[in-house]
Amino acid sequence: MRDVSIIGIGQTPVGEHWDKSLRHLAFDALVAAKRDAGIERADAIYVGNMLSGEISGQAHLGALIADFAGLRGIEAIKVEAACASAAAAFRQAYIGVASGLQNIVIALGVEKMTDDVGSKLTAGLASAADADYEAIHGVSFVALNALIMRRYMHEYRVTHEDFAGFSVNAHANGAGNPNAMFRRPISKEAFIRSGMVADPIGLLDASPMADGAAAAILCPAEQAREFTDNAVRIKASALATDSLSIHDRRDPLWLQAAEDSAKHAYRQAGVGPQDIDFFELHDAFTIMSALSLEAAGFAERGKGTWLTGDGEISLEGKIPITTRGGLKARGHPVGATGLYQIVEAVQQLRGEAGANQVANARLGMTQNIGGSGATIVTHIFERADL
Amino acid sequence: MSTTEIARHWRLKAQRYQLVGEVCPHCNGKIFPPRDVCPHCAEEATQPPFRFSGKGEVYSYTTVHNPPEGYEESAPYTVALVKLAEGPLITAQLTDVANSEVEIGMPVEMVTRKLRSYGEEGLIIYGYKFRPQLARI
Ligand SMILES: [Zn+2]
């Protein structure tokens, strides 16, 4: 296996892109990444996406995007793992380069959600759950998270207010990210006052659905200097799965796939949670932030919300999370989100995070969660000049 | 809905109408829905069917205000994770009870209700929901 580096990144702002189609969004991110890396051709492109068939009536995304982006002929396929699609696509790109089979590879995540809003989109998202035993009962994706959150609050004697810190932190950081959908801070009072979506999940517990695309370009670490002086090394890449449905989990309050993929990643990188300088976790809902921090070893079981107390998750804290707004404020274009997390981690490690820069960031971790925890992908990145 | 989807729902009739699962021959774990490999011990678990009692209690619940396509007419409705008396958790709607009256630990029992319909000329899908257990004399 070869060491692999990231030599280019690109992204579109996250938002409601009424004027852009799926292919145009993908193209914009791809062109930006190619320009950043200074490459023209690539050996392969892996496209992370969840809902193109459901919402845009478009399958066969690999070939479509390769063709539209002027890369006709190269190897290209779509990778689907619900909301973890983009990190799963990135991992395929990593495997391609690490194995020696491919040299320059593009990982792209794209999602076009706003062409269909309301119940059809809700049904599309619910297809990440078990169709025969969860979705058939009219369970929306928000509802699944609400079921976990209510039991978590009951079991660990945590109140809704205790989750506020996650959203307040995400919005504070989103304010400094020009690509974020929401760029205004919120107060704890606003969090408490906001209406219920699916009790106990309130409006400000949930990330917004949106359109967007993000991309990264990978090459063997030993060749990275030919392209750039600020390549970022991929120290670990791990994907683990769990039961598709919550009711089949041994413990519905524990993200086993997060623990498994994080442990595997720590082992590959030869580090532990105490070495990680910032953590881009998957805050689709505040409950997922708590569960992710616990499973990845940053907090004890049932105490994930405690970390929000003394500013420990802020940019200056012990373990900064969602440093560019997270899913909550940057936005959550589901099948693209994993690559937004990775692109933002690269910006941090290059020292390009502007107002959101984590001082002396050396090791960054990203974690992308598919469904209610059935696919979880964890990556660890390192600044290359070390 | 296309007629081809009928087979998809028909295959599940023993589960939807009778809560039929399995008992693992290796670890004696009760399994719902049935699967070929036991989720408890990972051994092969093809067994004569086991019919659950339909009794259980609420493990967690929430209200759906923004339903997926096909469920609009019944919104808002309460969905729950129900812990069956024999062990496994199951996802289902609660019925015959207001959301404000539901609490964790509440005893419930299975009933058969309409799950969804596919428009005026489409199929109607029936299956299990859970209601508060009726008081026994
Ligand atoms: Zn067994």
Coordinates of C-alpha atoms in Angstrom, one line a residue, chain A residues 54 118-120 122-124 126 130-144 146-152 154-155 196-201 243-253, chain B residues 8-9 11-12 15-16 32-35 39-41 57-72 77 79-81 88-93 99 104-105 115-116 118 125 127-129:
Chain A
E54 CA -35.3 9.7 -6.6
G118 CA -41.9 18.1 1.0
S119 CA -43.2 14.6 1.2
K120 CA -41.3 13.2 -1.8
T122 CA -38.9 13.0 3.0
A123 CA -39.7 9.7 1.5
G124 CA -36.4 9.7 -0.4
A126 CA -36.4 7.6 4.6
D130 CA -35.2 -0.4 6.3
A131 CA -38.0 -0.2 3.7
D132 CA -39.9 -3.2 4.9
Y133 CA -39.7 -2.7 8.7
E134 CA -39.1 1.0 9.3
A135 CA -40.1 3.2 6.4
I136 CA -43.4 1.3 5.8
H137 CA -44.6 2.6 9.2
G138 CA -44.3 6.2 8.0
V139 CA -41.1 6.8 9.9
S140 CA -39.3 9.9 8.6
F141 CA -35.6 10.3 8.9
V142 CA -36.1 13.0 11.5
A143 CA -38.4 10.7 13.5
L144 CA -35.7 8.0 13.6
A146 CA -36.1 11.6 17.6
L147 CA -36.6 8.0 18.7
I148 CA -33.0 7.8 19.6
M149 CA -32.8 11.2 21.2
R150 CA -35.9 10.7 23.4
R151 CA -34.5 7.4 24.8
Y152 CA -31.1 9.0 25.3
H154 CA -34.6 9.3 29.4
E155 CA -31.7 6.9 30.0
M196 CA -40.6 21.2 17.6
V197 CA -40.1 19.3 14.4
A198 CA -40.5 15.8 15.8
D199 CA -40.3 15.9 19.6
P200 CA -37.8 16.1 21.2
I201 CA -36.1 17.3 18.0
S243 CA -27.7 -2.8 11.4
L244 CA -29.8 -0.7 8.9
S245 CA -32.6 -0.4 11.4
I246 CA -32.4 1.1 14.9
H247 CA -34.6 -1.7 16.3
D248 CA -32.0 -4.3 15.3
R249 CA -29.2 -2.7 17.2
R250 CA -27.7 -4.4 20.2
D251 CA -27.7 -0.9 21.8
P252 CA -29.8 1.8 20.0
L253 CA -27.9 4.5 22.0
Chain B
R8 CA -43.3 -7.2 -2.3
H9 CA -45.9 -6.6 0.4
R11 CA -44.3 -11.7 1.0
L12 CA -44.4 -10.0 4.3
Q15 CA -44.9 -10.6 9.7
R16 CA -47.4 -7.8 9.2
F32 CA -38.1 -10.3 14.7
P33 CA -38.3 -9.8 11.8
P34 CA -37.1 -13.3 10.8
R35 CA -33.6 -13.5 9.3
P39 CA -28.4 -11.2 15.2
H40 CA -27.5 -12.3 18.7
C41 CA -25.0 -15.1 18.1
E57 CA -43.9 -1.7 26.1
V58 CA -42.9 1.7 24.6
Y59 CA -39.1 2.1 24.5
S60 CA -39.2 5.4 22.7
Y61 CA -41.7 7.5 20.7
T62 CA -42.1 10.7 18.6
T63 CA -44.7 12.5 16.5
V64 CA -44.4 12.8 12.8
H65 CA -45.7 16.2 11.6
N66 CA -44.0 16.1 8.2
P67 CA -44.7 12.6 6.8
P68 CA -43.1 10.9 3.9
E69 CA -45.1 10.6 0.6
G70 CA -48.1 8.3 1.1
Y71 CA -48.7 9.0 4.8
E72 CA -50.0 12.6 4.5
Y77 CA -49.2 10.4 14.0
V79 CA -44.3 6.3 15.9
A80 CA -42.6 4.2 18.5
L81 CA -39.9 1.7 19.2
P88 CA -36.7 -7.7 20.4
L89 CA -37.5 -4.0 19.6
I90 CA -39.9 -3.3 16.8
T91 CA -40.7 0.0 14.9
A92 CA -44.4 0.8 14.6
Q93 CA -47.1 3.4 14.8
N99 CA -49.3 11.6 21.6
I104 CA -41.8 5.4 28.0
G105 CA -42.6 2.1 29.6
L115 CA -50.5 1.4 7.2
R116 CA -50.7 3.3 3.9
Y118 CA -51.4 4.2 -2.8
I125 CA -51.3 -1.9 3.0
G127 CA -50.1 -4.3 9.2
Y128 CA -49.3 -4.0 12.8
K129 CA -49.7 -1.0 15.0

